[in-house]
Amino acid sequence: AQSVSQHNHHVILSEAASLELGCNYSYGGTVNLFWYVQYPGQHLQLLLKYFSGDPLVKGIKGFEAEFIKSKFSFNLRKPSVQWSDTAEYFCAVNSPANSGYALNFGKGTSLLVTP
Amino acid sequence: GAGVSQTPSNKVTEKGKYVELRCDPISGHTALYWYRQSLGQGPEFLIYFQGTGAADDSGLPNDRFFAVRPEGSVSTLKIQRTERGDSAVYLCASSLGVGGGAEETQYFGPGTRLLVL
């Protein structure tokens, strides 16, 4: 079955630490990959997306993600986190196999950045 | 321009009651999606519309759930005979169209938090 796995459910980092959140998917064929973020009290916002081309994708607020096709992975990275990065992060995948290109989400990773 | 809006933001109801949740997509977006997010989980697909008709409702959990989009813009998710297990955040998203291109990115509303007592 098609699935999206996020390895870390809760991550706690100090400010200025580096961040890497894992995301793996099990899909055959063409995929589009996304990271969404939900800040406390706010709605889901798109952080970055990959459709084709350069597998290293840069998003907002200094985030980037790398699509590694051979590993079915799309890990999210940031070299130096800030307190304001405290949020819930969701990896999502869609493909022609999803009716209407509906998004299939992982369970999310809760990130807490301490001062 | 305005983003996706959803009303009400919170809804408390009693078991067995009927509820309606509204979604107003971004102007010009033809595709509209409903998702449900339970505590500690990612959003799960319920139904999507391309224009006025429900193109795929395979994600609806049972026949107590129904959604409409009569004029191809605003959509209403309807839940009959609510159960405690229906408590969740119901999210709406819209996109310019349906497809795998960058322009078909889905944009989410703030959600309606439903609590069934």
mmCIF file with all atom_site columns, C-alpha atoms in Angstrom:
data_model
loop_
_atom_site.group_PDB
_atom_site.id
_atom_site.type_symbol
_atom_site.label_atom_id
_atom_site.label_alt_id
_atom_site.label_comp_id
_atom_site.label_asym_id
_atom_site.label_entity_id
_atom_site.label_seq_id
_atom_site.pdbx_PDB_ins_code
_atom_site.Cartn_x
_atom_site.Cartn_y
_atom_site.Cartn_z
_atom_site.occupancy
_atom_site.B_iso_or_equiv
_atom_site.pdbx_formal_charge
_atom_site.auth_seq_id
_atom_site.auth_comp_id
_atom_site.auth_asym_id
_atom_site.auth_atom_id
_atom_site.pdbx_PDB_model_num
ATOM 1   C CA . ALA A 1 1   ? 0.000   0.000  0.000   1.00 0.00 ? 1   ALA A CA 1
ATOM 2   C CA . GLN A 1 2   ? 1.113   3.560  -0.629  1.00 0.00 ? 2   GLN A CA 1
ATOM 3   C CA . SER A 1 3   ? 2.385   5.189  2.520   1.00 0.00 ? 3   SER A CA 1
ATOM 4   C CA . VAL A 1 4   ? 4.417   8.073  3.879   1.00 0.00 ? 4   VAL A CA 1
ATOM 5   C CA . SER A 1 5   ? 6.594   7.607  6.954   1.00 0.00 ? 5   SER A CA 1
ATOM 6   C CA . GLN A 1 6   ? 8.081   10.260 9.154   1.00 0.00 ? 6   GLN A CA 1
ATOM 7   C CA . HIS A 1 7   ? 10.632  8.742  11.469  1.00 0.00 ? 7   HIS A CA 1
ATOM 8   C CA . ASN A 1 8   ? 10.725  11.281 14.250  1.00 0.00 ? 8   ASN A CA 1
ATOM 9   C CA . HIS A 1 9   ? 7.494   12.125 16.002  1.00 0.00 ? 9   HIS A CA 1
ATOM 10  C CA . HIS A 1 10  ? 8.968   14.572 18.508  1.00 0.00 ? 10  HIS A CA 1
ATOM 11  C CA . VAL A 1 11  ? 12.209  16.503 18.141  1.00 0.00 ? 11  VAL A CA 1
ATOM 12  C CA . ILE A 1 12  ? 13.667  18.963 20.629  1.00 0.00 ? 12  ILE A CA 1
ATOM 13  C CA . LEU A 1 13  ? 16.566  21.180 19.575  1.00 0.00 ? 13  LEU A CA 1
ATOM 14  C CA . SER A 1 14  ? 18.359  24.175 20.943  1.00 0.00 ? 14  SER A CA 1
ATOM 15  C CA . GLU A 1 15  ? 18.481  27.341 18.887  1.00 0.00 ? 15  GLU A CA 1
ATOM 16  C CA . ALA A 1 16  ? 21.234  27.316 16.237  1.00 0.00 ? 16  ALA A CA 1
ATOM 17  C CA . ALA A 1 17  ? 21.288  23.519 16.097  1.00 0.00 ? 17  ALA A CA 1
ATOM 18  C CA . SER A 1 18  ? 20.963  21.847 12.719  1.00 0.00 ? 18  SER A CA 1
ATOM 19  C CA . LEU A 1 19  ? 17.760  20.070 11.777  1.00 0.00 ? 19  LEU A CA 1
ATOM 20  C CA . GLU A 1 20  ? 17.043  17.045 9.662   1.00 0.00 ? 20  GLU A CA 1
ATOM 21  C CA . LEU A 1 21  ? 13.588  15.459 9.578   1.00 0.00 ? 21  LEU A CA 1
ATOM 22  C CA . GLY A 1 22  ? 13.226  12.164 7.793   1.00 0.00 ? 22  GLY A CA 1
ATOM 23  C CA . CYS A 1 23  ? 10.511  11.281 5.296   1.00 0.00 ? 23  CYS A CA 1
ATOM 24  C CA . ASN A 1 24  ? 10.220  8.078  3.314   1.00 0.00 ? 24  ASN A CA 1
ATOM 25  C CA . TYR A 1 25  ? 7.472   7.026  0.967   1.00 0.00 ? 25  TYR A CA 1
ATOM 26  C CA . SER A 1 26  ? 6.388   3.846  -0.711  1.00 0.00 ? 26  SER A CA 1
ATOM 27  C CA . TYR A 1 27  ? 5.022   4.686  -4.130  1.00 0.00 ? 27  TYR A CA 1
ATOM 28  C CA . GLY A 1 28  ? 5.773   3.396  -7.565  1.00 0.00 ? 28  GLY A CA 1
ATOM 29  C CA . GLY A 1 29  ? 6.193   5.722  -10.484 1.00 0.00 ? 29  GLY A CA 1
ATOM 30  C CA . THR A 1 30  ? 6.069   9.484  -10.615 1.00 0.00 ? 30  THR A CA 1
ATOM 31  C CA . VAL A 1 31  ? 5.646   11.331 -7.339  1.00 0.00 ? 31  VAL A CA 1
ATOM 32  C CA . ASN A 1 32  ? 5.377   14.917 -6.205  1.00 0.00 ? 32  ASN A CA 1
ATOM 33  C CA . LEU A 1 33  ? 6.725   15.642 -2.761  1.00 0.00 ? 33  LEU A CA 1
ATOM 34  C CA . PHE A 1 34  ? 5.842   18.317 -0.240  1.00 0.00 ? 34  PHE A CA 1
ATOM 35  C CA . TRP A 1 35  ? 6.649   19.565 3.199   1.00 0.00 ? 35  TRP A CA 1
ATOM 36  C CA . TYR A 1 36  ? 3.915   21.493 4.997   1.00 0.00 ? 36  TYR A CA 1
ATOM 37  C CA . VAL A 1 37  ? 4.328   23.293 8.311   1.00 0.00 ? 37  VAL A CA 1
ATOM 38  C CA . GLN A 1 38  ? 1.753   24.147 10.943  1.00 0.00 ? 38  GLN A CA 1
ATOM 39  C CA . TYR A 1 39  ? 2.808   26.820 13.425  1.00 0.00 ? 39  TYR A CA 1
ATOM 40  C CA . PRO A 1 40  ? 0.960   26.911 16.754  1.00 0.00 ? 40  PRO A CA 1
ATOM 41  C CA . GLY A 1 41  ? -2.540  28.246 16.234  1.00 0.00 ? 41  GLY A CA 1
ATOM 42  C CA . GLN A 1 42  ? -2.110  28.558 12.482  1.00 0.00 ? 42  GLN A CA 1
ATOM 43  C CA . HIS A 1 43  ? -3.161  26.547 9.468   1.00 0.00 ? 43  HIS A CA 1
ATOM 44  C CA . LEU A 1 44  ? -1.076  24.271 7.280   1.00 0.00 ? 44  LEU A CA 1
ATOM 45  C CA . GLN A 1 45  ? 1.326   26.207 5.073   1.00 0.00 ? 45  GLN A CA 1
ATOM 46  C CA . LEU A 1 46  ? 3.462   24.971 2.215   1.00 0.00 ? 46  LEU A CA 1
ATOM 47  C CA . LEU A 1 47  ? 7.144   24.984 3.106   1.00 0.00 ? 47  LEU A CA 1
ATOM 48  C CA . LEU A 1 48  ? 8.540   23.569 -0.124  1.00 0.00 ? 48  LEU A CA 1
ATOM 49  C CA . LYS A 1 49  ? 7.707   21.178 -2.934  1.00 0.00 ? 49  LYS A CA 1
ATOM 50  C CA . TYR A 1 50  ? 9.385   18.975 -5.493  1.00 0.00 ? 50  TYR A CA 1
ATOM 51  C CA . PHE A 1 51  ? 7.877   18.168 -8.888  1.00 0.00 ? 51  PHE A CA 1
ATOM 52  C CA . SER A 1 52  ? 10.872  17.625 -11.152 1.00 0.00 ? 52  SER A CA 1
ATOM 53  C CA . GLY A 1 53  ? 14.338  18.870 -11.938 1.00 0.00 ? 53  GLY A CA 1
ATOM 54  C CA . ASP A 1 54  ? 16.965  19.655 -9.339  1.00 0.00 ? 54  ASP A CA 1
ATOM 55  C CA . PRO A 1 55  ? 16.437  17.182 -6.463  1.00 0.00 ? 55  PRO A CA 1
ATOM 56  C CA . LEU A 1 56  ? 17.636  19.760 -3.955  1.00 0.00 ? 56  LEU A CA 1
ATOM 57  C CA . VAL A 1 57  ? 14.710  22.053 -3.288  1.00 0.00 ? 57  VAL A CA 1
ATOM 58  C CA . LYS A 1 58  ? 14.903  25.300 -1.387  1.00 0.00 ? 58  LYS A CA 1
ATOM 59  C CA . GLY A 1 59  ? 11.866  26.592 0.438   1.00 0.00 ? 59  GLY A CA 1
ATOM 60  C CA . ILE A 1 60  ? 10.891  29.453 2.666   1.00 0.00 ? 60  ILE A CA 1
ATOM 61  C CA . LYS A 1 61  ? 12.626  30.444 5.902   1.00 0.00 ? 61  LYS A CA 1
ATOM 62  C CA . GLY A 1 62  ? 15.912  28.753 5.034   1.00 0.00 ? 62  GLY A CA 1
ATOM 63  C CA . PHE A 1 63  ? 14.530  25.226 4.735   1.00 0.00 ? 63  PHE A CA 1
ATOM 64  C CA . GLU A 1 64  ? 15.601  22.808 2.051   1.00 0.00 ? 64  GLU A CA 1
ATOM 65  C CA . ALA A 1 65  ? 14.852  19.211 1.157   1.00 0.00 ? 65  ALA A CA 1
ATOM 66  C CA . GLU A 1 66  ? 16.575  16.631 -0.987  1.00 0.00 ? 66  GLU A CA 1
ATOM 67  C CA . PHE A 1 67  ? 14.761  14.080 -3.097  1.00 0.00 ? 67  PHE A CA 1
ATOM 68  C CA . ILE A 1 68  ? 16.752  10.843 -3.244  1.00 0.00 ? 68  ILE A CA 1
ATOM 69  C CA . LYS A 1 69  ? 14.856  8.594  -5.626  1.00 0.00 ? 69  LYS A CA 1
ATOM 70  C CA . SER A 1 70  ? 16.906  5.487  -4.899  1.00 0.00 ? 70  SER A CA 1
ATOM 71  C CA . LYS A 1 71  ? 16.107  5.778  -1.198  1.00 0.00 ? 71  LYS A CA 1
ATOM 72  C CA . PHE A 1 72  ? 12.485  6.901  -1.638  1.00 0.00 ? 72  PHE A CA 1
ATOM 73  C CA . SER A 1 73  ? 13.311  9.771  0.688   1.00 0.00 ? 73  SER A CA 1
ATOM 74  C CA . PHE A 1 74  ? 12.631  13.491 0.916   1.00 0.00 ? 74  PHE A CA 1
ATOM 75  C CA . ASN A 1 75  ? 14.333  14.695 4.088   1.00 0.00 ? 75  ASN A CA 1
ATOM 76  C CA . LEU A 1 76  ? 13.889  18.228 5.347   1.00 0.00 ? 76  LEU A CA 1
ATOM 77  C CA . ARG A 1 77  ? 16.911  20.205 6.542   1.00 0.00 ? 77  ARG A CA 1
ATOM 78  C CA . LYS A 1 78  ? 17.797  23.532 8.046   1.00 0.00 ? 78  LYS A CA 1
ATOM 79  C CA . PRO A 1 79  ? 21.361  24.426 9.059   1.00 0.00 ? 79  PRO A CA 1
ATOM 80  C CA . SER A 1 80  ? 20.430  26.557 12.062  1.00 0.00 ? 80  SER A CA 1
ATOM 81  C CA . VAL A 1 81  ? 16.985  26.515 13.671  1.00 0.00 ? 81  VAL A CA 1
ATOM 82  C CA . GLN A 1 82  ? 15.322  29.403 15.437  1.00 0.00 ? 82  GLN A CA 1
ATOM 83  C CA . TRP A 1 83  ? 12.798  29.465 18.246  1.00 0.00 ? 83  TRP A CA 1
ATOM 84  C CA . SER A 1 84  ? 10.197  30.548 15.680  1.00 0.00 ? 84  SER A CA 1
ATOM 85  C CA . ASP A 1 85  ? 10.623  27.219 13.853  1.00 0.00 ? 85  ASP A CA 1
ATOM 86  C CA . THR A 1 86  ? 8.709   25.499 16.650  1.00 0.00 ? 86  THR A CA 1
ATOM 87  C CA . ALA A 1 87  ? 5.860   23.832 14.770  1.00 0.00 ? 87  ALA A CA 1
ATOM 88  C CA . GLU A 1 88  ? 4.426   20.593 13.414  1.00 0.00 ? 88  GLU A CA 1
ATOM 89  C CA . TYR A 1 89  ? 5.994   19.452 10.138  1.00 0.00 ? 89  TYR A CA 1
ATOM 90  C CA . PHE A 1 90  ? 4.217   17.172 7.679   1.00 0.00 ? 90  PHE A CA 1
ATOM 91  C CA . CYS A 1 91  ? 5.665   15.368 4.703   1.00 0.00 ? 91  CYS A CA 1
ATOM 92  C CA . ALA A 1 92  ? 3.181   14.628 1.915   1.00 0.00 ? 92  ALA A CA 1
ATOM 93  C CA . VAL A 1 93  ? 3.156   12.851 -1.420  1.00 0.00 ? 93  VAL A CA 1
ATOM 94  C CA . ASN A 1 94  ? 0.834   12.835 -4.372  1.00 0.00 ? 94  ASN A CA 1
ATOM 95  C CA . SER A 1 95  ? 0.937   11.070 -7.687  1.00 0.00 ? 95  SER A CA 1
ATOM 96  C CA . PRO A 1 96  ? -1.250  10.067 -10.609 1.00 0.00 ? 96  PRO A CA 1
ATOM 97  C CA . ALA A 1 97  ? -2.130  7.013  -8.500  1.00 0.00 ? 97  ALA A CA 1
ATOM 98  C CA . ASN A 1 98  ? -3.889  9.249  -5.986  1.00 0.00 ? 98  ASN A CA 1
ATOM 99  C CA . SER A 1 99  ? -7.353  10.123 -7.135  1.00 0.00 ? 99  SER A CA 1
ATOM 100 C CA . GLY A 1 100 ? -7.366  13.807 -7.970  1.00 0.00 ? 100 GLY A CA 1
ATOM 101 C CA . TYR A 1 101 ? -3.749  14.040 -6.859  1.00 0.00 ? 101 TYR A CA 1
ATOM 102 C CA . ALA A 1 102 ? -4.978  14.049 -3.281  1.00 0.00 ? 102 ALA A CA 1
ATOM 103 C CA . LEU A 1 103 ? -2.180  14.394 -0.766  1.00 0.00 ? 103 LEU A CA 1
ATOM 104 C CA . ASN A 1 104 ? -1.075  11.448 1.327   1.00 0.00 ? 104 ASN A CA 1
ATOM 105 C CA . PHE A 1 105 ? 0.449   12.769 4.554   1.00 0.00 ? 105 PHE A CA 1
ATOM 106 C CA . GLY A 1 106 ? 2.814   11.331 7.102   1.00 0.00 ? 106 GLY A CA 1
ATOM 107 C CA . LYS A 1 107 ? 1.870   11.487 10.774  1.00 0.00 ? 107 LYS A CA 1
ATOM 108 C CA . GLY A 1 108 ? 3.907   14.614 11.345  1.00 0.00 ? 108 GLY A CA 1
ATOM 109 C CA . THR A 1 109 ? 6.909   15.602 13.434  1.00 0.00 ? 109 THR A CA 1
ATOM 110 C CA . SER A 1 110 ? 6.529   17.993 16.315  1.00 0.00 ? 110 SER A CA 1
ATOM 111 C CA . LEU A 1 111 ? 9.572   20.258 16.593  1.00 0.00 ? 111 LEU A CA 1
ATOM 112 C CA . LEU A 1 112 ? 10.301  22.238 19.727  1.00 0.00 ? 112 LEU A CA 1
ATOM 113 C CA . VAL A 1 113 ? 13.166  24.706 19.591  1.00 0.00 ? 113 VAL A CA 1
ATOM 114 C CA . THR A 1 114 ? 14.373  25.899 22.972  1.00 0.00 ? 114 THR A CA 1
ATOM 115 C CA . PRO A 1 115 ? 16.114  29.248 23.518  1.00 0.00 ? 115 PRO A CA 1
ATOM 116 C CA . GLY B 2 1   ? -5.842  37.670 -2.444  1.00 0.00 ? 1   GLY B CA 1
ATOM 117 C CA . ALA B 2 2   ? -7.788  35.904 0.256   1.00 0.00 ? 2   ALA B CA 1
ATOM 118 C CA . GLY B 2 3   ? -6.904  32.379 1.199   1.00 0.00 ? 3   GLY B CA 1
ATOM 119 C CA . VAL B 2 4   ? -9.154  29.415 1.845   1.00 0.00 ? 4   VAL B CA 1
ATOM 120 C CA . SER B 2 5   ? -11.665 30.161 4.569   1.00 0.00 ? 5   SER B CA 1
ATOM 121 C CA . GLN B 2 6   ? -13.633 27.714 6.684   1.00 0.00 ? 6   GLN B CA 1
ATOM 122 C CA . THR B 2 7   ? -16.550 28.211 9.027   1.00 0.00 ? 7   THR B CA 1
ATOM 123 C CA . PRO B 2 8   ? -17.182 27.667 11.817  1.00 0.00 ? 8   PRO B CA 1
ATOM 124 C CA . SER B 2 9   ? -13.712 27.542 13.306  1.00 0.00 ? 9   SER B CA 1
ATOM 125 C CA . ASN B 2 10  ? -15.025 25.414 16.168  1.00 0.00 ? 10  ASN B CA 1
ATOM 126 C CA . LYS B 2 11  ? -18.160 23.321 16.469  1.00 0.00 ? 11  LYS B CA 1
ATOM 127 C CA . VAL B 2 12  ? -19.372 21.478 19.540  1.00 0.00 ? 12  VAL B CA 1
ATOM 128 C CA . THR B 2 13  ? -22.313 19.178 19.083  1.00 0.00 ? 13  THR B CA 1
ATOM 129 C CA . GLU B 2 14  ? -23.998 16.276 20.776  1.00 0.00 ? 14  GLU B CA 1
ATOM 130 C CA . LYS B 2 15  ? -23.888 12.703 19.628  1.00 0.00 ? 15  LYS B CA 1
ATOM 131 C CA . GLY B 2 16  ? -26.579 12.041 17.077  1.00 0.00 ? 16  GLY B CA 1
ATOM 132 C CA . LYS B 2 17  ? -26.872 15.600 15.810  1.00 0.00 ? 17  LYS B CA 1
ATOM 133 C CA . TYR B 2 18  ? -26.369 16.863 12.257  1.00 0.00 ? 18  TYR B CA 1
ATOM 134 C CA . VAL B 2 19  ? -23.582 19.314 11.389  1.00 0.00 ? 19  VAL B CA 1
ATOM 135 C CA . GLU B 2 20  ? -22.526 21.288 8.351   1.00 0.00 ? 20  GLU B CA 1
ATOM 136 C CA . LEU B 2 21  ? -19.020 22.578 7.762   1.00 0.00 ? 21  LEU B CA 1
ATOM 137 C CA . ARG B 2 22  ? -18.365 25.206 5.121   1.00 0.00 ? 22  ARG B CA 1
ATOM 138 C CA . CYS B 2 23  ? -15.367 25.840 2.904   1.00 0.00 ? 23  CYS B CA 1
ATOM 139 C CA . ASP B 2 24  ? -14.777 28.877 0.712   1.00 0.00 ? 24  ASP B CA 1
ATOM 140 C CA . PRO B 2 25  ? -11.869 28.201 -1.662  1.00 0.00 ? 25  PRO B CA 1
ATOM 141 C CA . ILE B 2 26  ? -9.468  30.642 -3.235  1.00 0.00 ? 26  ILE B CA 1
ATOM 142 C CA . SER B 2 27  ? -11.192 32.488 -6.061  1.00 0.00 ? 27  SER B CA 1
ATOM 143 C CA . GLY B 2 28  ? -10.580 30.803 -9.387  1.00 0.00 ? 28  GLY B CA 1
ATOM 144 C CA . HIS B 2 29  ? -9.553  27.465 -7.926  1.00 0.00 ? 29  HIS B CA 1
ATOM 145 C CA . THR B 2 30  ? -11.510 24.701 -9.598  1.00 0.00 ? 30  THR B CA 1
ATOM 146 C CA . ALA B 2 31  ? -10.341 21.818 -7.410  1.00 0.00 ? 31  ALA B CA 1
ATOM 147 C CA . LEU B 2 32  ? -11.444 21.500 -3.797  1.00 0.00 ? 32  LEU B CA 1
ATOM 148 C CA . TYR B 2 33  ? -10.441 18.830 -1.277  1.00 0.00 ? 33  TYR B CA 1
ATOM 149 C CA . TRP B 2 34  ? -11.650 17.843 2.163   1.00 0.00 ? 34  TRP B CA 1
ATOM 150 C CA . TYR B 2 35  ? -9.334  16.158 4.636   1.00 0.00 ? 35  TYR B CA 1
ATOM 151 C CA . ARG B 2 36  ? -9.781  15.039 8.241   1.00 0.00 ? 36  ARG B CA 1
ATOM 152 C CA . GLN B 2 37  ? -7.039  15.287 10.848  1.00 0.00 ? 37  GLN B CA 1
ATOM 153 C CA . SER B 2 38  ? -7.348  13.312 14.036  1.00 0.00 ? 38  SER B CA 1
ATOM 154 C CA . LEU B 2 39  ? -5.193  14.005 17.064  1.00 0.00 ? 39  LEU B CA 1
ATOM 155 C CA . GLY B 2 40  ? -1.596  12.954 16.509  1.00 0.00 ? 40  GLY B CA 1
ATOM 156 C CA . GLN B 2 41  ? -2.153  12.096 12.863  1.00 0.00 ? 41  GLN B CA 1
ATOM 157 C CA . GLY B 2 42  ? -1.586  13.722 9.523   1.00 0.00 ? 42  GLY B CA 1
ATOM 158 C CA . PRO B 2 43  ? -4.543  14.851 7.433   1.00 0.00 ? 43  PRO B CA 1
ATOM 159 C CA . GLU B 2 44  ? -6.425  12.066 5.649   1.00 0.00 ? 44  GLU B CA 1
ATOM 160 C CA . PHE B 2 45  ? -8.216  12.510 2.345   1.00 0.00 ? 45  PHE B CA 1
ATOM 161 C CA . LEU B 2 46  ? -12.020 12.444 2.354   1.00 0.00 ? 46  LEU B CA 1
ATOM 162 C CA . ILE B 2 47  ? -13.337 13.759 -0.961  1.00 0.00 ? 47  ILE B CA 1
ATOM 163 C CA . TYR B 2 48  ? -12.434 16.043 -3.813  1.00 0.00 ? 48  TYR B CA 1
ATOM 164 C CA . PHE B 2 49  ? -14.343 18.109 -6.337  1.00 0.00 ? 49  PHE B CA 1
ATOM 165 C CA . GLN B 2 50  ? -13.347 19.202 -9.788  1.00 0.00 ? 50  GLN B CA 1
ATOM 166 C CA . GLY B 2 51  ? -15.912 21.870 -10.524 1.00 0.00 ? 51  GLY B CA 1
ATOM 167 C CA . THR B 2 52  ? -19.355 21.054 -9.183  1.00 0.00 ? 52  THR B CA 1
ATOM 168 C CA . GLY B 2 53  ? -19.363 17.285 -9.027  1.00 0.00 ? 53  GLY B CA 1
ATOM 169 C CA . ALA B 2 54  ? -17.692 15.064 -6.489  1.00 0.00 ? 54  ALA B CA 1
ATOM 170 C CA . ALA B 2 55  ? -14.953 13.478 -8.557  1.00 0.00 ? 55  ALA B CA 1
ATOM 171 C CA . ASP B 2 56  ? -13.958 10.997 -5.863  1.00 0.00 ? 56  ASP B CA 1
ATOM 172 C CA . ASP B 2 57  ? -15.563 10.410 -2.487  1.00 0.00 ? 57  ASP B CA 1
ATOM 173 C CA . SER B 2 58  ? -13.697 7.207  -1.728  1.00 0.00 ? 58  SER B CA 1
ATOM 174 C CA . GLY B 2 59  ? -12.173 8.656  1.428   1.00 0.00 ? 59  GLY B CA 1
ATOM 175 C CA . LEU B 2 60  ? -15.487 9.320  3.156   1.00 0.00 ? 60  LEU B CA 1
ATOM 176 C CA . PRO B 2 61  ? -15.624 6.946  6.148   1.00 0.00 ? 61  PRO B CA 1
ATOM 177 C CA . ASN B 2 62  ? -19.281 5.953  5.742   1.00 0.00 ? 62  ASN B CA 1
ATOM 178 C CA . ASP B 2 63  ? -22.619 7.110  4.381   1.00 0.00 ? 63  ASP B CA 1
ATOM 179 C CA . ARG B 2 64  ? -23.189 9.525  7.253   1.00 0.00 ? 64  ARG B CA 1
ATOM 180 C CA . PHE B 2 65  ? -20.744 11.831 5.488   1.00 0.00 ? 65  PHE B CA 1
ATOM 181 C CA . PHE B 2 66  ? -21.710 13.790 2.401   1.00 0.00 ? 66  PHE B CA 1
ATOM 182 C CA . ALA B 2 67  ? -20.357 16.869 0.657   1.00 0.00 ? 67  ALA B CA 1
ATOM 183 C CA . VAL B 2 68  ? -21.673 19.209 -1.987  1.00 0.00 ? 68  VAL B CA 1
ATOM 184 C CA . ARG B 2 69  ? -20.355 22.013 -4.146  1.00 0.00 ? 69  ARG B CA 1
ATOM 185 C CA . PRO B 2 70  ? -23.413 23.123 -6.106  1.00 0.00 ? 70  PRO B CA 1
ATOM 186 C CA . GLU B 2 71  ? -21.975 26.128 -7.924  1.00 0.00 ? 71  GLU B CA 1
ATOM 187 C CA . GLY B 2 72  ? -18.375 25.047 -8.212  1.00 0.00 ? 72  GLY B CA 1
ATOM 188 C CA . SER B 2 73  ? -17.121 27.354 -5.517  1.00 0.00 ? 73  SER B CA 1
ATOM 189 C CA . VAL B 2 74  ? -18.228 27.024 -1.874  1.00 0.00 ? 74  VAL B CA 1
ATOM 190 C CA . SER B 2 75  ? -18.452 23.492 -0.527  1.00 0.00 ? 75  SER B CA 1
ATOM 191 C CA . THR B 2 76  ? -20.306 22.083 2.463   1.00 0.00 ? 76  THR B CA 1
ATOM 192 C CA . LEU B 2 77  ? -19.363 18.908 4.285   1.00 0.00 ? 77  LEU B CA 1
ATOM 193 C CA . LYS B 2 78  ? -22.379 17.369 5.989   1.00 0.00 ? 78  LYS B CA 1
ATOM 194 C CA . ILE B 2 79  ? -22.271 14.820 8.779   1.00 0.00 ? 79  ILE B CA 1
ATOM 195 C CA . GLN B 2 80  ? -25.443 13.073 9.907   1.00 0.00 ? 80  GLN B CA 1
ATOM 196 C CA . ARG B 2 81  ? -25.980 11.328 13.243  1.00 0.00 ? 81  ARG B CA 1
ATOM 197 C CA . THR B 2 82  ? -22.605 12.431 14.546  1.00 0.00 ? 82  THR B CA 1
ATOM 198 C CA . GLU B 2 83  ? -20.578 10.056 16.681  1.00 0.00 ? 83  GLU B CA 1
ATOM 199 C CA . ARG B 2 84  ? -17.825 10.771 19.193  1.00 0.00 ? 84  ARG B CA 1
ATOM 200 C CA . GLY B 2 85  ? -15.337 9.233  16.779  1.00 0.00 ? 85  GLY B CA 1
ATOM 201 C CA . ASP B 2 86  ? -16.106 11.998 14.279  1.00 0.00 ? 86  ASP B CA 1
ATOM 202 C CA . SER B 2 87  ? -14.303 14.487 16.539  1.00 0.00 ? 87  SER B CA 1
ATOM 203 C CA . ALA B 2 88  ? -11.379 15.857 14.555  1.00 0.00 ? 88  ALA B CA 1
ATOM 204 C CA . VAL B 2 89  ? -10.191 18.876 12.620  1.00 0.00 ? 89  VAL B CA 1
ATOM 205 C CA . TYR B 2 90  ? -11.772 19.017 9.167   1.00 0.00 ? 90  TYR B CA 1
ATOM 206 C CA . LEU B 2 91  ? -9.529  20.709 6.636   1.00 0.00 ? 91  LEU B CA 1
ATOM 207 C CA . CYS B 2 92  ? -10.358 22.116 3.248   1.00 0.00 ? 92  CYS B CA 1
ATOM 208 C CA . ALA B 2 93  ? -7.822  22.780 0.497   1.00 0.00 ? 93  ALA B CA 1
ATOM 209 C CA . SER B 2 94  ? -8.111  24.207 -2.978  1.00 0.00 ? 94  SER B CA 1
ATOM 210 C CA . SER B 2 95  ? -5.919  24.291 -6.064  1.00 0.00 ? 95  SER B CA 1
ATOM 211 C CA . LEU B 2 96  ? -6.067  25.825 -9.518  1.00 0.00 ? 96  LEU B CA 1
ATOM 212 C CA . GLY B 2 97  ? -6.663  22.445 -11.028 1.00 0.00 ? 97  GLY B CA 1
ATOM 213 C CA . VAL B 2 98  ? -5.974  18.787 -10.619 1.00 0.00 ? 98  VAL B CA 1
ATOM 214 C CA . GLY B 2 99  ? -2.636  17.500 -11.706 1.00 0.00 ? 99  GLY B CA 1
ATOM 215 C CA . GLY B 2 100 ? 0.994   17.049 -10.971 1.00 0.00 ? 100 GLY B CA 1
ATOM 216 C CA . GLY B 2 101 ? 2.229   20.487 -11.881 1.00 0.00 ? 101 GLY B CA 1
ATOM 217 C CA . ALA B 2 102 ? 3.513   23.200 -9.621  1.00 0.00 ? 102 ALA B CA 1
ATOM 218 C CA . GLU B 2 103 ? 0.435   25.285 -10.328 1.00 0.00 ? 103 GLU B CA 1
ATOM 219 C CA . GLU B 2 104 ? -1.751  22.576 -8.832  1.00 0.00 ? 104 GLU B CA 1
ATOM 220 C CA . THR B 2 105 ? -0.352  23.039 -5.338  1.00 0.00 ? 105 THR B CA 1
ATOM 221 C CA . GLN B 2 106 ? -3.018  22.710 -2.670  1.00 0.00 ? 106 GLN B CA 1
ATOM 222 C CA . TYR B 2 107 ? -3.569  25.563 -0.237  1.00 0.00 ? 107 TYR B CA 1
ATOM 223 C CA . PHE B 2 108 ? -5.224  24.823 3.069   1.00 0.00 ? 108 PHE B CA 1
ATOM 224 C CA . GLY B 2 109 ? -7.773  26.621 5.164   1.00 0.00 ? 109 GLY B CA 1
ATOM 225 C CA . PRO B 2 110 ? -7.579  26.969 8.956   1.00 0.00 ? 110 PRO B CA 1
ATOM 226 C CA . GLY B 2 111 ? -9.863  24.018 9.544   1.00 0.00 ? 111 GLY B CA 1
ATOM 227 C CA . THR B 2 112 ? -12.993 23.416 11.593  1.00 0.00 ? 112 THR B CA 1
ATOM 228 C CA . ARG B 2 113 ? -12.424 21.739 14.926  1.00 0.00 ? 113 ARG B CA 1
ATOM 229 C CA . LEU B 2 114 ? -15.397 19.447 15.540  1.00 0.00 ? 114 LEU B CA 1
ATOM 230 C CA . LEU B 2 115 ? -16.074 18.048 18.990  1.00 0.00 ? 115 LEU B CA 1
ATOM 231 C CA . VAL B 2 116 ? -18.866 15.540 19.419  1.00 0.00 ? 116 VAL B CA 1
ATOM 232 C CA . LEU B 2 117 ? -19.913 15.090 23.036  1.00 0.00 ? 117 LEU B CA 1
#
